[in-house]
Coordinates of C-alpha atoms in Angstrom, one line a residue:
M523 CA 10.4 7.1 -19.2
K524 CA 10.7 3.4 -20.0
I525 CA 7.8 1.6 -21.6
L526 CA 7.3 -2.2 -21.6
S527 CA 4.5 -3.7 -23.8
N528 CA 2.5 -6.9 -23.3
V529 CA 3.7 -7.4 -19.7
E530 CA 2.9 -10.4 -17.5
M531 CA 1.6 -8.5 -14.4
K532 CA 1.9 -11.6 -12.2
D533 CA 5.7 -10.8 -12.2
Y534 CA 4.9 -7.4 -10.6
S535 CA 2.4 -8.6 -8.0
N536 CA 3.2 -9.9 -4.5
M537 CA 0.4 -12.4 -5.0
K538 CA 1.9 -13.7 -8.2
I539 CA -1.4 -13.3 -10.0
G540 CA -2.1 -11.1 -13.0
G541 CA -2.7 -11.2 -16.7
R542 CA -1.0 -9.6 -19.7
A543 CA -1.2 -5.8 -19.6
K544 CA -1.2 -3.4 -22.5
E545 CA 1.9 -1.6 -21.1
L546 CA 3.9 -0.9 -18.0
I547 CA 5.4 2.6 -17.8
F548 CA 8.3 3.5 -15.5
I549 CA 8.1 7.2 -14.9
E550 CA 11.3 9.2 -14.3
K551 CA 10.1 12.8 -14.3
E552 CA 6.9 14.6 -13.1
E553 CA 6.1 15.9 -16.5
E554 CA 6.2 12.4 -17.9
L555 CA 3.4 11.4 -15.5
T556 CA 1.2 14.3 -16.8
E557 CA 2.0 13.2 -20.4
V558 CA 1.0 9.6 -19.7
I559 CA -2.2 10.4 -18.0
Q560 CA -3.3 12.8 -20.7
T561 CA -2.5 10.4 -23.6
R562 CA -3.8 7.1 -22.2
D563 CA -7.4 6.0 -21.8
K564 CA -7.0 3.8 -18.7
V565 CA -4.1 4.0 -16.3
F566 CA -3.4 2.4 -12.9
L567 CA -0.6 3.2 -10.5
L568 CA 0.9 -0.1 -9.5
G569 CA 3.1 0.9 -6.6
N570 CA 5.0 -2.1 -5.3
G571 CA 2.2 -4.6 -6.0
T572 CA 2.0 -5.6 -2.3
N573 CA -1.7 -4.9 -1.8
T574 CA -3.1 -5.2 -5.3
L575 CA -5.0 -8.2 -6.6
I576 CA -4.8 -8.1 -10.4
N577 CA -7.2 -10.0 -12.7
D578 CA -5.5 -12.7 -14.7
R579 CA -7.2 -12.0 -18.0
D580 CA -5.8 -9.7 -20.7
L581 CA -5.8 -6.1 -19.3
D582 CA -6.3 -3.1 -21.5
I583 CA -4.6 -0.9 -18.9
S584 CA -1.5 1.2 -18.9
F585 CA 0.2 0.4 -15.5
I586 CA 2.4 3.1 -14.1
S587 CA 5.4 2.6 -11.8
L588 CA 7.0 5.4 -9.8
K589 CA 9.8 3.2 -8.4
E590 CA 12.3 5.7 -9.8
F591 CA 10.9 8.4 -7.5
N592 CA 12.9 7.2 -4.5
K593 CA 14.9 10.3 -3.5
M594 CA 15.1 11.1 0.2
E595 CA 16.2 14.7 0.9
I596 CA 16.4 16.9 4.1
L597 CA 14.9 20.2 3.0
E598 CA 15.0 22.1 6.4
K599 CA 16.8 21.4 9.6
N600 CA 15.5 22.8 12.9
E601 CA 16.4 22.4 16.6
D602 CA 13.4 20.2 17.3
Y603 CA 12.5 18.7 13.9
D604 CA 13.5 18.4 10.3
L605 CA 11.4 18.6 7.1
V606 CA 12.2 15.7 4.8
S607 CA 11.0 15.1 1.2
I608 CA 10.5 11.5 0.3
G609 CA 9.7 10.2 -3.2
A610 CA 6.5 8.1 -3.5
G611 CA 8.4 5.1 -5.0
T612 CA 10.6 4.8 -1.9
N613 CA 10.2 1.4 -0.1
L614 CA 9.1 1.8 3.5
D615 CA 12.0 -0.4 4.6
D616 CA 14.4 2.2 3.0
L617 CA 12.6 5.0 4.7
I618 CA 12.8 3.3 8.1
D619 CA 16.6 2.7 7.6
F620 CA 17.0 6.4 6.7
M621 CA 15.1 7.4 9.8
E622 CA 17.4 5.3 11.9
E623 CA 20.5 6.7 10.3
K624 CA 19.2 10.3 10.9
N625 CA 17.7 9.6 14.3
Y626 CA 14.2 10.5 13.2
A627 CA 11.2 9.2 15.3
G628 CA 7.5 8.7 14.6
L629 CA 7.0 5.7 12.3
E630 CA 8.7 2.9 14.2
N631 CA 5.4 1.1 14.8
I632 CA 4.9 0.6 11.0
T633 CA 8.3 -1.0 10.5
G634 CA 8.1 -4.1 8.3
I635 CA 4.9 -3.2 6.4
P636 CA 5.6 -4.1 2.8
G637 CA 5.0 -1.4 0.1
S638 CA 6.0 2.0 -1.1
V639 CA 5.7 5.3 0.7
G640 CA 3.2 6.5 -1.9
G641 CA 1.0 3.4 -1.5
L642 CA 0.9 3.8 2.3
V643 CA 0.1 7.5 2.0
N644 CA -2.7 6.7 -0.5
M645 CA -4.5 4.5 2.1
N646 CA -3.1 6.1 5.3
G647 CA -1.4 2.8 6.1
G648 CA -0.6 2.1 9.7
A649 CA -0.2 -0.4 12.6
Y650 CA -0.1 -0.5 16.4
G651 CA -1.8 2.9 16.8
T652 CA 0.5 4.7 14.3
E653 CA -0.6 6.0 10.9
I654 CA 1.8 7.3 8.2
F655 CA -0.2 10.6 8.2
D656 CA 1.0 11.2 11.8
C657 CA 4.3 12.6 10.4
I658 CA 3.1 14.2 7.2
E659 CA 3.1 17.9 6.4
K660 CA 2.4 18.1 2.7
V661 CA 1.6 15.7 -0.2
K662 CA 2.3 16.4 -3.9
I663 CA -0.1 14.6 -6.2
C664 CA -1.1 14.2 -9.8
D665 CA -4.9 14.2 -10.4
L666 CA -6.9 12.4 -13.1
E667 CA -6.4 15.3 -15.6
G668 CA -2.7 15.2 -15.2
N669 CA -2.5 18.4 -13.0
I670 CA 0.2 18.4 -10.4
K671 CA -0.8 19.9 -7.1
E672 CA 0.4 20.1 -3.5
Y673 CA -1.8 19.8 -0.5
K674 CA -1.1 20.6 3.2
K675 CA -2.1 17.8 5.5
E676 CA -4.8 19.9 7.1
D677 CA -6.5 20.3 3.6
L678 CA -6.8 16.6 3.1
N679 CA -9.4 14.2 4.7
Y680 CA -7.7 11.1 6.0
N681 CA -9.2 8.4 8.2
Y682 CA -8.7 4.7 8.9
R683 CA -7.2 3.2 5.7
T684 CA -8.6 5.9 3.4
T685 CA -7.8 9.4 2.2
D686 CA -9.0 12.0 -0.3
I687 CA -6.1 10.7 -2.4
K688 CA -7.5 7.2 -2.5
E689 CA -11.1 8.3 -3.1
N690 CA -10.2 10.7 -5.9
K691 CA -7.7 8.2 -7.5
W692 CA -4.9 10.7 -7.3
I693 CA -1.3 9.6 -7.7
V694 CA 1.2 10.5 -4.9
I695 CA 4.4 11.9 -6.2
T696 CA 6.4 13.2 -3.2
V697 CA 5.6 13.5 0.5
L698 CA 6.9 16.1 2.9
F699 CA 7.5 14.6 6.4
K700 CA 8.1 16.4 9.7
F701 CA 10.3 14.2 11.8
H702 CA 11.3 14.8 15.4
K703 CA 14.5 13.3 16.8
G704 CA 14.8 10.1 18.8
F705 CA 14.5 6.9 16.7
D706 CA 13.4 4.0 18.8
K707 CA 15.4 1.1 17.5
E708 CA 14.0 -1.4 20.0
C709 CA 10.4 -0.6 19.0
A710 CA 11.2 -0.8 15.3
Q711 CA 12.9 -4.2 15.7
D712 CA 10.1 -5.5 17.9
K713 CA 7.5 -4.6 15.2
K714 CA 9.6 -6.2 12.5
N715 CA 10.0 -9.4 14.6
K716 CA 6.3 -9.6 15.3
R717 CA 5.5 -9.4 11.5
E718 CA 8.0 -12.1 10.8
E719 CA 6.5 -14.3 13.5
R720 CA 2.8 -13.7 12.9
H721 CA 2.5 -13.2 9.1
P722 CA 2.8 -15.9 6.4
L723 CA 5.8 -14.2 4.6
D724 CA 6.9 -17.5 3.1
L725 CA 4.0 -17.5 0.6
P726 CA 2.7 -15.0 -1.9
N727 CA 0.1 -12.7 -0.2
L728 CA -1.2 -9.1 -0.2
G729 CA -1.1 -8.4 3.5
S730 CA -4.3 -7.8 5.4
T731 CA -7.3 -8.6 3.1
F732 CA -10.0 -6.9 5.1
K733 CA -10.3 -3.7 7.1
N734 CA -10.9 -4.1 10.8
P735 CA -14.5 -3.2 11.6
D736 CA -15.3 -0.8 14.4
Q737 CA -14.5 -2.4 17.8
N738 CA -13.5 -5.7 16.1
F739 CA -10.6 -7.4 14.4
A740 CA -11.1 -9.0 11.0
A741 CA -8.6 -11.7 11.8
Q742 CA -10.4 -12.7 15.1
L743 CA -13.8 -12.8 13.4
I744 CA -12.4 -15.0 10.6
S745 CA -10.7 -17.3 13.1
D746 CA -13.8 -17.5 15.4
A747 CA -15.9 -18.5 12.3
G748 CA -13.6 -21.5 11.8
L749 CA -12.3 -20.2 8.4
K750 CA -8.6 -20.8 8.9
E751 CA -7.3 -22.9 5.9
F752 CA -10.5 -22.4 3.9
K753 CA -9.5 -22.9 0.3
V754 CA -10.8 -22.2 -3.2
G755 CA -8.4 -23.7 -5.7
N756 CA -4.9 -22.7 -4.6
A757 CA -6.0 -19.6 -2.6
M758 CA -6.2 -20.3 1.1
I759 CA -6.9 -18.3 4.3
S760 CA -3.6 -18.5 6.2
P761 CA -3.6 -20.5 9.5
K762 CA -0.8 -18.2 10.7
H763 CA -2.8 -15.0 10.2
P764 CA -6.4 -15.4 9.1
N765 CA -6.7 -11.9 7.6
F766 CA -4.1 -13.0 5.0
I767 CA -5.0 -15.0 1.9
V768 CA -2.0 -16.9 0.5
N769 CA -1.2 -18.3 -2.9
L770 CA -0.3 -22.0 -2.4
G771 CA 0.9 -22.2 -6.0
D772 CA -0.7 -21.0 -9.3
A773 CA -3.8 -19.7 -7.6
K774 CA -6.2 -17.9 -9.9
F775 CA -7.8 -14.5 -9.6
E776 CA -11.2 -16.1 -9.2
D777 CA -9.8 -18.4 -6.5
V778 CA -9.0 -15.4 -4.3
M779 CA -12.3 -13.7 -5.1
G780 CA -14.0 -16.9 -4.1
V781 CA -12.3 -16.9 -0.7
I782 CA -13.1 -13.2 -0.2
A783 CA -16.8 -13.8 -1.1
H784 CA -17.1 -16.8 1.3
V785 CA -15.5 -14.9 4.2
K786 CA -17.8 -11.9 3.6
K787 CA -20.9 -14.1 3.5
T788 CA -19.9 -16.2 6.5
I789 CA -19.1 -13.1 8.7
R790 CA -22.3 -11.4 7.7
E791 CA -24.4 -14.4 8.6
K792 CA -22.6 -15.1 11.9
N793 CA -21.9 -11.6 13.1
G794 CA -24.1 -9.3 11.1
I795 CA -20.9 -7.4 10.0
D796 CA -20.1 -6.5 6.4
L797 CA -16.3 -6.8 6.0
Q798 CA -14.7 -4.3 3.7
T799 CA -11.6 -5.2 1.7
E800 CA -8.4 -3.4 2.4
I801 CA -6.6 -4.7 -0.7
I802 CA -7.1 -3.1 -4.1
I803 CA -8.8 -5.3 -6.6
I804 CA -8.4 -4.7 -10.4
K805 CA -11.2 -6.6 -12.1

């Protein structure tokens, strides 16, 4: 493993906000993960930092990175499908490229979502009617005691943007996918284009800030409430996609939290709906 001490976490966050952490540990083997969990008081799996808002104070936290767990391996080939093992640190973009190369179908709708496979599995990430769990067979995790276990898909609870993995604060190590043949390149390119057109990718952000309530869309509620371009400090609701909060430059943790609090209060007063955050917040 590789250990960095006194790390500026804003350099590892897509929002470019974050304080100085006790350490950042790059795990290279499964047994190292067990060792770190059993010898540290407070650990947090960083992932790619694409959906995590990190406090900008000093952080007595050992952050863990699994970016070295990026192996993609075909374990079993069948006439109708293949079973493929994907490391949790693999970027989704790399997985989609691999699927195109091998002619695997099933996840084209989530093309372009920033983040790692482990992060998406943790929250059952998805888009356009597709969720990453649609193609999963098994998930190998490390629990809070450092025990490594493997769960079949049917033994895990997973719903809209949540899973047993997220609720129990387990760490995803590898994922076994079942892929059928027939990659839809046109669909994948269409979803990538839509993200580039509709999302404020030119500014630091954490993707969708709020979960969509039942029978509603958070972005529409925020837009209808006239909250586009609402700012606290240098954190602003994007006029391009109102479910995104962007960093206009040197925004602070409390700036973003202020925007979140104002949106929640406004939507509750106008619509009687309590918006729930989709991003992870480290206070």
